[in-house]
Tab-separated table of C-alpha atoms and ligand atoms in Angstrom:
chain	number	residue	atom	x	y	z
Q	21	UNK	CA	1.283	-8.009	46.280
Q	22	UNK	CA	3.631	-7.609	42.964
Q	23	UNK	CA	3.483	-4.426	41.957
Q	24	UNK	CA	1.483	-3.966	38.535
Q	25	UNK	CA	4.014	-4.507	35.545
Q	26	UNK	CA	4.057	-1.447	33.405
Q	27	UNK	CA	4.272	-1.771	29.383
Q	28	UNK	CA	4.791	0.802	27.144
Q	29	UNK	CA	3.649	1.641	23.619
Q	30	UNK	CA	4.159	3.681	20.370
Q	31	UNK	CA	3.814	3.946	16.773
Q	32	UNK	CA	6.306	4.374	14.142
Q	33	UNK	CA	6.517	4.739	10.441
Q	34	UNK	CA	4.031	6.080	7.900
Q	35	UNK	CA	0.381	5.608	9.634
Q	36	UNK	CA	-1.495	2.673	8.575
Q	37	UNK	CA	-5.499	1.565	9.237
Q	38	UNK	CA	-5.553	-0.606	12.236
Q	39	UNK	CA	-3.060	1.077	14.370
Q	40	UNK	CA	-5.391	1.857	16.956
Q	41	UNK	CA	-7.231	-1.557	16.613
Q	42	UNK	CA	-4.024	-3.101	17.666
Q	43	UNK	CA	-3.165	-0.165	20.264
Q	44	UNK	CA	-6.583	-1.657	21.808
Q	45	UNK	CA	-5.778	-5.263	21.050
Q	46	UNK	CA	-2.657	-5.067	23.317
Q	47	UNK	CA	-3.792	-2.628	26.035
Q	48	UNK	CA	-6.847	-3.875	26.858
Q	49	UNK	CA	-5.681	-8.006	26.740
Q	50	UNK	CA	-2.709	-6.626	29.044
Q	51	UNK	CA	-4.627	-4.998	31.306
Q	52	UNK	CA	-7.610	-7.428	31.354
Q	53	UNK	CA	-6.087	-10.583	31.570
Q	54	UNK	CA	-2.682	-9.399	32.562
Q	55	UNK	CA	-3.202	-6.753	35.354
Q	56	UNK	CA	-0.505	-4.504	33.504
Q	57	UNK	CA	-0.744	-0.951	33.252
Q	58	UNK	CA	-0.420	0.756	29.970
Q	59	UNK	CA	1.500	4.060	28.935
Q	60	UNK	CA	1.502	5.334	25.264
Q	61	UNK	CA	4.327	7.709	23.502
Q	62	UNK	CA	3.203	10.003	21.270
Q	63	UNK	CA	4.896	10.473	17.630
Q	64	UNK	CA	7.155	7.344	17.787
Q	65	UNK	CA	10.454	7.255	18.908
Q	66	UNK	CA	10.675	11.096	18.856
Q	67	UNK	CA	7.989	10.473	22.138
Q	68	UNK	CA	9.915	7.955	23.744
Q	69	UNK	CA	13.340	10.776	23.448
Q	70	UNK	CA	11.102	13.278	25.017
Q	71	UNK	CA	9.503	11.592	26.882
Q	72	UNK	CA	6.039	12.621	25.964
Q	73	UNK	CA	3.717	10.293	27.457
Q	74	UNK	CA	0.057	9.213	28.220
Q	75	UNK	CA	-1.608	6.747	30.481
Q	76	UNK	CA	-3.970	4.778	28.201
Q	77	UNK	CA	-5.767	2.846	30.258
Q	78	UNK	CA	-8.726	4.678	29.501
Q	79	UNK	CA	-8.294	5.811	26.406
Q	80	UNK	CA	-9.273	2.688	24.883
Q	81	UNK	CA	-12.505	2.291	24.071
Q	82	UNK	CA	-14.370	3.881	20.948
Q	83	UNK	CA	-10.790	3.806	19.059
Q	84	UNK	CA	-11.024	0.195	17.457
Q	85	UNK	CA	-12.675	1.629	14.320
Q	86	UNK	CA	-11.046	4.938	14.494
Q	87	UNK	CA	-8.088	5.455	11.333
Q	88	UNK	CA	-4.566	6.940	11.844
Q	89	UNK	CA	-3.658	6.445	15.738
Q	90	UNK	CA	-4.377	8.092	18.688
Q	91	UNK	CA	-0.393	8.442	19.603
Q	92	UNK	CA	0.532	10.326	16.268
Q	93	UNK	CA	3.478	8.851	14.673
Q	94	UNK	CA	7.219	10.055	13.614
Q	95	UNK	CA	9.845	8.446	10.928
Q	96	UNK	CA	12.585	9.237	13.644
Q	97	UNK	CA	15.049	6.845	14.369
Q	98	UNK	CA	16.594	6.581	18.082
Q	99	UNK	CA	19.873	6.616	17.136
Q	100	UNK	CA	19.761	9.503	14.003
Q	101	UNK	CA	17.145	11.966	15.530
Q	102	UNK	CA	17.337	15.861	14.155
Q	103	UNK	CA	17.352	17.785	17.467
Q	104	UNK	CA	17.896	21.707	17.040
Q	105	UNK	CA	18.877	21.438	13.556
Q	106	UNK	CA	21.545	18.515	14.215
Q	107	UNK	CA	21.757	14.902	14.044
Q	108	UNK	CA	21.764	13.248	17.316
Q	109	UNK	CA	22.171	9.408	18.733
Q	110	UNK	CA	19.371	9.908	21.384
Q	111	UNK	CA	19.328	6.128	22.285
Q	112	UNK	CA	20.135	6.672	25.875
Q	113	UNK	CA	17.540	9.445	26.224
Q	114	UNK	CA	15.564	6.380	25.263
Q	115	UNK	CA	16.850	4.291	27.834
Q	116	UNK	CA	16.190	6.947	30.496
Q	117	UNK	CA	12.803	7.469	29.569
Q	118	UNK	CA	12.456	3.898	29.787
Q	119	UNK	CA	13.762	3.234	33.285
Q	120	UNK	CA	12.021	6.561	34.570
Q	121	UNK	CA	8.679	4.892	34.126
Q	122	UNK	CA	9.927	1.676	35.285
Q	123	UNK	CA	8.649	0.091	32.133
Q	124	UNK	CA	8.925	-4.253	32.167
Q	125	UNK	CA	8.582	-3.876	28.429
Q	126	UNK	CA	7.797	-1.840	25.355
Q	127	UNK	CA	5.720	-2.741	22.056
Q	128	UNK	CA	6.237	-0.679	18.858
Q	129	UNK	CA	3.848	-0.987	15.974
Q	130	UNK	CA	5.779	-0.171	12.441
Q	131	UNK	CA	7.136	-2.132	9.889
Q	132	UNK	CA	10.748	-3.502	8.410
Q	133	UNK	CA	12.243	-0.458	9.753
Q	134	UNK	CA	10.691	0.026	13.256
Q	135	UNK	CA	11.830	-3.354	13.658
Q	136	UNK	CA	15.625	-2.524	12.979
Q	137	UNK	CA	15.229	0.542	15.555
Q	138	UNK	CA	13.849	-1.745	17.345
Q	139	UNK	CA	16.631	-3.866	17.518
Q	140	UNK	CA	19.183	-1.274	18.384
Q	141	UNK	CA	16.772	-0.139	21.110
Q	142	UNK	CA	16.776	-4.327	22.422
Q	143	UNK	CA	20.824	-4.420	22.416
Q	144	UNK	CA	20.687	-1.377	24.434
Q	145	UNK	CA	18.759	-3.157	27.128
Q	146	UNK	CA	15.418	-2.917	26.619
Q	147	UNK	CA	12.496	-5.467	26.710
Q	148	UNK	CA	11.020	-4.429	23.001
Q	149	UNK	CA	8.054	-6.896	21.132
Q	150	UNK	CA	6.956	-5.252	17.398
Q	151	UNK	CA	4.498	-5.750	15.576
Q	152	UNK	CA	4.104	-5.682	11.871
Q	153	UNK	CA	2.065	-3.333	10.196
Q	154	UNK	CA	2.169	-1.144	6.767
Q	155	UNK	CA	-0.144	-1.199	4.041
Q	156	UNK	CA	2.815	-2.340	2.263
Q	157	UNK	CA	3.017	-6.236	3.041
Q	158	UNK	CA	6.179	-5.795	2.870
Q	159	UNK	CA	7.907	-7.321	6.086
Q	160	UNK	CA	9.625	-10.762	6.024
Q	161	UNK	CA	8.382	-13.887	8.172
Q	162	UNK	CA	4.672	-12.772	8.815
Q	163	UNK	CA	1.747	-13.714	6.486
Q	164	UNK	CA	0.060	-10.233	6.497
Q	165	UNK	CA	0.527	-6.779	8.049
Q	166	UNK	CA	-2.073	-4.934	9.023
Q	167	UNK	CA	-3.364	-1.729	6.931
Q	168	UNK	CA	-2.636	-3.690	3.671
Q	169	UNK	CA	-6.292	-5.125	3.439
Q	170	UNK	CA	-7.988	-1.761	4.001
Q	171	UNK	CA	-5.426	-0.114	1.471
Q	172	UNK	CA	-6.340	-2.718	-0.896
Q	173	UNK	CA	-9.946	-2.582	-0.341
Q	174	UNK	CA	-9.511	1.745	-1.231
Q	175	UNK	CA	-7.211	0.644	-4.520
Q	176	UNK	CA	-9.225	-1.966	-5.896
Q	177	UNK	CA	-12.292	0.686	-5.443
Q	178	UNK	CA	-10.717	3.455	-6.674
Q	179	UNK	CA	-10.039	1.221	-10.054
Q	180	UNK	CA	-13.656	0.153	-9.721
Q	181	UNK	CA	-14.248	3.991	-10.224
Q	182	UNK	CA	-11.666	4.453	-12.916
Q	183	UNK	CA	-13.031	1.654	-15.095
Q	184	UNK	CA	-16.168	3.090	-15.667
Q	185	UNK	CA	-14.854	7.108	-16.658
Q	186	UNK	CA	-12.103	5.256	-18.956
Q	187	UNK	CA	-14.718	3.417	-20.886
Q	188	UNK	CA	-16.583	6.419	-21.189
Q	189	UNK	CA	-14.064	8.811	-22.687
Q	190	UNK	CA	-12.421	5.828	-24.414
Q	191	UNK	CA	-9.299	6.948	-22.583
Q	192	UNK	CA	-5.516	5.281	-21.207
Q	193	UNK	CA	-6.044	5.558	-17.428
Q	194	UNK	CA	-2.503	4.952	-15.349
Q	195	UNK	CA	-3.394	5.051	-11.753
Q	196	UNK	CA	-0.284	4.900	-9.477
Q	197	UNK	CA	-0.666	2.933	-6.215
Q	198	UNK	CA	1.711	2.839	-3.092
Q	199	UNK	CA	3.675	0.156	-1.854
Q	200	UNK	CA	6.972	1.720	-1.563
Q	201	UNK	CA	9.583	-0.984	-3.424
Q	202	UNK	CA	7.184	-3.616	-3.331
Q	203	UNK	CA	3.905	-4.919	-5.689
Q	204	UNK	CA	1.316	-6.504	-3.299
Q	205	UNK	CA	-1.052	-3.569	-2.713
Q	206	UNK	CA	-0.510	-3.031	-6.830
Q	207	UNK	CA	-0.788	-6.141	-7.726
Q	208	UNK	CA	-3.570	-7.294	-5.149
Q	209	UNK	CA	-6.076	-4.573	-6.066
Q	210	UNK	CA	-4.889	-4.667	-9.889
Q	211	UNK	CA	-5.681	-7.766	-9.694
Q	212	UNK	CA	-9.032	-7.577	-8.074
Q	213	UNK	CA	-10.105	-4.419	-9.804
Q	214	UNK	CA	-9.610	-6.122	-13.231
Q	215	UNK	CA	-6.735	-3.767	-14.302
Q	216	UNK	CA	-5.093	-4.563	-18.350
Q	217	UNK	CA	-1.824	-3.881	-17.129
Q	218	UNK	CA	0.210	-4.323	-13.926
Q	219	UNK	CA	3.564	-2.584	-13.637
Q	220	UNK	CA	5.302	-3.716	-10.263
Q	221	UNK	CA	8.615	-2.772	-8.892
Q	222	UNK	CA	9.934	-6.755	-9.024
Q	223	UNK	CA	9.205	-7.145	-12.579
Q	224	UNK	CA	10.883	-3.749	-14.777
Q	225	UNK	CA	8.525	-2.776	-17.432
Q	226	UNK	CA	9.282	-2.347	-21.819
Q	227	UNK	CA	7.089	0.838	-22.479
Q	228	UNK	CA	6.641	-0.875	-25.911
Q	229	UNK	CA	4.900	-4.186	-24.083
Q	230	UNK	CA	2.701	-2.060	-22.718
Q	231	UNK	CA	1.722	0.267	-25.166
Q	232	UNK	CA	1.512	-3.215	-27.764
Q	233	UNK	CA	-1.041	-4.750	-24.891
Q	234	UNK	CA	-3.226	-1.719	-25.027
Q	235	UNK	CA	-3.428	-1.566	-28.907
Q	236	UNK	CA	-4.025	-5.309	-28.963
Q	237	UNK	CA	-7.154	-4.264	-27.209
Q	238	UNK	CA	-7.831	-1.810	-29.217
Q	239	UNK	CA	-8.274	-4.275	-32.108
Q	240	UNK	CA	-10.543	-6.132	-29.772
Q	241	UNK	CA	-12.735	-3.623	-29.872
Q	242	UNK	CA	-11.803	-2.304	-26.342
Q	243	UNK	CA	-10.914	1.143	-26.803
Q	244	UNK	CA	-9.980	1.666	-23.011
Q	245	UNK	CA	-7.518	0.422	-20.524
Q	246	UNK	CA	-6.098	0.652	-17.030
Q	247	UNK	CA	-3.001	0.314	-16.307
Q	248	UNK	CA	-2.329	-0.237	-12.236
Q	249	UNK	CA	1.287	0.780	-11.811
Q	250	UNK	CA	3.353	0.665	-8.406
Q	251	UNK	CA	5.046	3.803	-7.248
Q	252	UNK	CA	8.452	2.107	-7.111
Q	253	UNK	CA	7.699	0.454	-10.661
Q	254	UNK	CA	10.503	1.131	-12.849
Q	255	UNK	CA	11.228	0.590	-16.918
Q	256	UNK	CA	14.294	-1.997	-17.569
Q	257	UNK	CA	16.373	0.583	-18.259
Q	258	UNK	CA	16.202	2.675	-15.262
Q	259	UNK	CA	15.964	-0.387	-13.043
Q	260	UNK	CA	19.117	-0.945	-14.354
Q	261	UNK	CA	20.451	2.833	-13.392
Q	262	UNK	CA	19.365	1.412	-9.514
Q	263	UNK	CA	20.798	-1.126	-9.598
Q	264	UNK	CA	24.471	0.081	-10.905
Q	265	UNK	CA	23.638	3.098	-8.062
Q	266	UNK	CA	22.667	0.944	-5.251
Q	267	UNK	CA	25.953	-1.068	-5.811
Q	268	UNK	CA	28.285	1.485	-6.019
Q	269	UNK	CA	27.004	2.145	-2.610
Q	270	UNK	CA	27.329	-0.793	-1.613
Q	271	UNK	CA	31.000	-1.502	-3.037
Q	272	UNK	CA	32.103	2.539	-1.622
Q	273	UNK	CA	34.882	1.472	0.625
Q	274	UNK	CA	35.585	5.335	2.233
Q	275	UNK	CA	33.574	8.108	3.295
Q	276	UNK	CA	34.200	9.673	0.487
Q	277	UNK	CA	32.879	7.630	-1.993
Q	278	UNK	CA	30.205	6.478	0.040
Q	279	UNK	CA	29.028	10.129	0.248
Q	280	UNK	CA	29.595	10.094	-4.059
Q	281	UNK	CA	27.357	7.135	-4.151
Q	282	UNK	CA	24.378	8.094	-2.048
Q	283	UNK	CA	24.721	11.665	-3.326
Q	284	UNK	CA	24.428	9.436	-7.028
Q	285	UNK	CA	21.344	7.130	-5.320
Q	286	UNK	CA	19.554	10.111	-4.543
Q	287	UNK	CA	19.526	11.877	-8.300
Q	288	UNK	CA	18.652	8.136	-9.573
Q	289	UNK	CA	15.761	8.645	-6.838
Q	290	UNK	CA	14.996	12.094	-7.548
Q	291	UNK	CA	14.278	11.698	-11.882
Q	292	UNK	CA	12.096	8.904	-10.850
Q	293	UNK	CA	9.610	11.144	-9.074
Q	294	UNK	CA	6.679	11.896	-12.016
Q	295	UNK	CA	7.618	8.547	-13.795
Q	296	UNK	CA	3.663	7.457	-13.859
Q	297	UNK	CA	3.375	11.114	-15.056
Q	298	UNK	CA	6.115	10.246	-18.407
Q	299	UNK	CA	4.743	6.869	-18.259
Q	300	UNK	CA	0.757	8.448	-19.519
Q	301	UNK	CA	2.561	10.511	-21.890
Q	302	UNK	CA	4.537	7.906	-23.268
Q	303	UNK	CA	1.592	5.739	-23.872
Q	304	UNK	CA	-0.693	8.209	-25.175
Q	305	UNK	CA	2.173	8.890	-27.961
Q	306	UNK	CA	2.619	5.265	-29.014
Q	307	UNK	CA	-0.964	4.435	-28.781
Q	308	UNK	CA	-2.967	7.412	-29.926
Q	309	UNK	CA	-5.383	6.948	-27.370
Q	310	UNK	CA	-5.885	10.017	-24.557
Q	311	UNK	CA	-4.063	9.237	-21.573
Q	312	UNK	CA	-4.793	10.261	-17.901
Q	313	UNK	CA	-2.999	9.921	-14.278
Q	314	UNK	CA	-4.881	9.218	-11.166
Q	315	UNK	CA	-1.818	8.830	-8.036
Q	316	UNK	CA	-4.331	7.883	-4.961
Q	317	UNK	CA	-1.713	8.896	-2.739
Q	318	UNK	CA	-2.214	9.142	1.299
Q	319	UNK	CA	-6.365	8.218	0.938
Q	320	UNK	CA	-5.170	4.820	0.505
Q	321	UNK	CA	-3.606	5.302	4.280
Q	322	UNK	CA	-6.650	6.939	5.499
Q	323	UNK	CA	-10.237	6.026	7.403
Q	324	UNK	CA	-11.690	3.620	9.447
Q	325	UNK	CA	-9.802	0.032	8.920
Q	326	UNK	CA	-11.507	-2.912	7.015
Q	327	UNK	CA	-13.046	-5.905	9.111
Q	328	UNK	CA	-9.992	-7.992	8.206
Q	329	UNK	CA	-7.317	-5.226	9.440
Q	330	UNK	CA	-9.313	-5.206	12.451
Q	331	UNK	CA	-9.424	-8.832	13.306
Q	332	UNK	CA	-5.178	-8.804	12.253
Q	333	UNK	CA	-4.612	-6.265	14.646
Q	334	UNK	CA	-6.976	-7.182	17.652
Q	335	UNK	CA	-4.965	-10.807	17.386
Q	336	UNK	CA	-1.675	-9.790	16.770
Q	337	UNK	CA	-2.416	-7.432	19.753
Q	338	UNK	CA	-3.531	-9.656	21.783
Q	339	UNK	CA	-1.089	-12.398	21.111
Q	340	UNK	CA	1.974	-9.672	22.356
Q	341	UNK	CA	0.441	-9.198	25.347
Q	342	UNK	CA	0.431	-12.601	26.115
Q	343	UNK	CA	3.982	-12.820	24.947
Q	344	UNK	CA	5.056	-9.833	27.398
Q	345	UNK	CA	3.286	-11.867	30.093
Q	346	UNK	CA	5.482	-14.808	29.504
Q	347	UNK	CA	8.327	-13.063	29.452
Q	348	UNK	CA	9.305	-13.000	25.230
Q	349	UNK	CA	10.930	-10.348	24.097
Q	350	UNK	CA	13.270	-9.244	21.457
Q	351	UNK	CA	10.254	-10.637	19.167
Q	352	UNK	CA	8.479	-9.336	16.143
Q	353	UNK	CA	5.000	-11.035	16.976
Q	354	UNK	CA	4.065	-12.835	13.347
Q	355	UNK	CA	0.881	-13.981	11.845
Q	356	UNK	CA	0.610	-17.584	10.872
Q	357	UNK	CA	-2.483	-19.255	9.413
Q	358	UNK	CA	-4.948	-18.517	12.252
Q	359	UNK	CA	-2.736	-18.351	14.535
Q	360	UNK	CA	0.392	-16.075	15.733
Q	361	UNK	CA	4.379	-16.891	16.190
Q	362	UNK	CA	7.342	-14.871	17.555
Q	363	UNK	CA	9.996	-13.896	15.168
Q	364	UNK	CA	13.043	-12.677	16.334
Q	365	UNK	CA	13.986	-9.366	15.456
Q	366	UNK	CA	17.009	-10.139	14.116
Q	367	UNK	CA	15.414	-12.256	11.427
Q	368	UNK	CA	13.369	-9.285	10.157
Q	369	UNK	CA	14.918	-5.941	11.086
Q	370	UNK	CA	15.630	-3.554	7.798
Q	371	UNK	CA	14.631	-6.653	5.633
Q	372	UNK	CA	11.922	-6.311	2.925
Q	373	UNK	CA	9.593	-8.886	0.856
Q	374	UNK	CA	9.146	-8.311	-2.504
Q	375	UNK	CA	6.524	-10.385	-4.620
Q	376	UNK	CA	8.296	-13.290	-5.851
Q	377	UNK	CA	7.969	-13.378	-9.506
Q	378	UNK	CA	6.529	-17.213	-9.338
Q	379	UNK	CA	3.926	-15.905	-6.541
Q	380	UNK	CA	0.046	-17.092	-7.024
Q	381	UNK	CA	-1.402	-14.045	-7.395
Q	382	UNK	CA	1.331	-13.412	-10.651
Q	383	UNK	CA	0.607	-16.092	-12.166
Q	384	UNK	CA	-3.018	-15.486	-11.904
Q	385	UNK	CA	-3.039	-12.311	-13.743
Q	386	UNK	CA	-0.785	-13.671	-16.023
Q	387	UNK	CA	-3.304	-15.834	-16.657
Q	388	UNK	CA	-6.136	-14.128	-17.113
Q	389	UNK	CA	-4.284	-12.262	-19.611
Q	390	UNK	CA	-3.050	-9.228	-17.422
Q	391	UNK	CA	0.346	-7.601	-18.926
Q	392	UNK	CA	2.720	-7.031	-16.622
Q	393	UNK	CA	4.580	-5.413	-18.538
Q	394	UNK	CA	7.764	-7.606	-18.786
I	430	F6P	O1	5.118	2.626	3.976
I	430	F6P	C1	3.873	3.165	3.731
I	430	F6P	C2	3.951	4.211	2.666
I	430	F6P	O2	2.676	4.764	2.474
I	430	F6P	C3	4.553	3.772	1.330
I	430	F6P	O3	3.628	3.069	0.549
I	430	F6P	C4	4.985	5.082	0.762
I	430	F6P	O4	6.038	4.897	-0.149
I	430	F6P	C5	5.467	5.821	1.973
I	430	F6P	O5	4.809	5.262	3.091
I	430	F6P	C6	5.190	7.300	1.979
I	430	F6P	O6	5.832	7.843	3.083
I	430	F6P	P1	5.542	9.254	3.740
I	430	F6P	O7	4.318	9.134	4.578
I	430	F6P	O8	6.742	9.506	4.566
I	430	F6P	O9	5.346	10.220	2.613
């Protein structure tokens, strides 16, 4: 008899609900209908370097509603990994790790930039599927990640909440939602949550539109608002500031004026930390009306993952073991209507989706009236 094929697995990236739902989804299809055996590294890629690893084959039951994930998770990248206070290419501790448990293939659950490590990791000879997750929505070529739904079920309660202490106080409440450079868990839970105003990082914001929008309401007789605004939301002007930084870097043709430019990206970076913090002052001063900040931060990361993250990542699970079985790798395993398609990685690796500005769900709350600041 064959010997058992032997898959590994890890999680990278910021920790999303449904990690472990689709840590299940793939271990238990590949070992139940496959016959594989399953080893998980802890902490990401950081795991797979140092090899710190876990048989899972029975470690999977009573983790599909479970938040976080059971491996831990890391931002390192193979191939830029601090070790001992230096920066080290650790790809072929990688590989070793690889090779010493005879692994046929490895899955690794992150988003737009797992992917890219990803990719390194595949030209350097290994069998690597990904899958996409973030509560970002962010990655290209797949109809949904998991974690999104969850996060947007936490945002669109936590503006539930707001609503009602707002009306109360007659106050400005700017509640700052994640997302990283992109809109969909802002403008998804804005959206469903009823916020006034909707600042997302595709569409710079005029402080004056928005402060005009709130006082319009004010004459309406509503002497509240929310405003929903994105962490990487930005006014025209500073958008502008990024941009001119970003292409600098971009244009820097030696090292030292590449160093100049992301030494340049990073202050443009820096001064936008506490924006939704100027942003509620700003407002308050050009509307009169109290203003308060509510940043939801990590809870919208946290907990037990919604019904639909659950079903996402028990397919999309499911789906790569299959895939493994048949021998497709190099893939980032998609969703697609009901169903699932592989996506090579090189179609998706360090590549983001923004919200196109002619997307359904913006011209819905442009419809019902939303500002969106613009
Ligand atoms: O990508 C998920 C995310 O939560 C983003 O929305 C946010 O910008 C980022 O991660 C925060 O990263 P960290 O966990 O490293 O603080």
């Amino acid at each position: 008899m064959a010997p058992a094929r032997r898959i590994g697995i890890l999680t990278a990236g910021g920790d999303s609900p449904g990690l472990n739902a689709a840590i299940r989804g793939i271990g238990k299809a590949a070992i139940g209908q496959h016959g594989m055996q399953v080893i998980g590294f802890r902490d990401g890629f950081r795991g797979l370097a140092e090899d710190r690893s876990v048989l899972l084959d029975r470690r999977l039951s009573g983790i599909l509603t479970v938040g976080g994930t059971i491996l831990g998770t890391s931002r390192d990248k193979p191939h830029r990994m601090l070790v001992d206070g230096d920066i080290v290419d650790m790809t072929s501790a990688v590989v070793r790790t690889y090779q010493k448990h005879r692994l046929d293939a490895l899955v690794c659950l992150g988003g737009g930039g797992t992917a890219k490590n990803a990719l390194r990791l595949v030209r350097a000879g290994l069998n690597i599927i990904t899958l996409p997750k973030t509560i970002d929505n962010d990655v290209v070529l797949t109809d949904a990640t998991f974690g999104f739904a969850t996060a947007l079920d936490i945002a669109t309660d936590a503006i539930d909440r707001l609503h009602s202490t707002a009306h109360s106080h007659h106050r400005i409440i700017v509640v700052e939602i994640m997302g990283h450079r992109a809109g969909w868990l802002t403008l998804g839970a804005g959206i469903a949550g009823g916020a006034d105003v909707i600042l997302l990082p595709e569409i710079p914001y005029r402080v004056e539109s928005v402060s005009e929008a709130i006082l319009r309401r004010v004459r309406r007789g509503s002497h509240f608002s929310i405003v929903a605004v994105a962490e990487g939301a930005r006014s025209q002007e500073d958008a502008e500031t990024y941009r001119e930084a970003e292409s600098r870097k971009r244009a820097a043709s030696t090292p030292d004026e590449e160093r100049a430019a992301v030494a340049a990206l990073a202050a443009v970076e820096a001064a936008h930390a506490g924006n939704t913090l100027r942003l509620a002052a700003q407002l308050e001063a050009l509307t009169g009306l109290e203003s308060r900040v509510t940043i939801l931060g990590y809870v919208q990361r946290g907990g037990a993952p919604s019904a639909a993250d659950r079903l996402l990542a028990t397919r999309l699970g499911s789906a790569g073991a299959d895939l493994i079985d048949q021998g497709v790798f190099g893939v980032m395993v998609a969703a697609r209507g009901e169903g699932t398609e592989p996506v090579p990685l090189e179609r998706v690796a360090g590549k983001r989706r923004p919200v196109p500005l002619d997307h359904p769900w913006v011209l819905a709350a442009r419809h019902v009236g939303t500002c969106l600041g613009d």
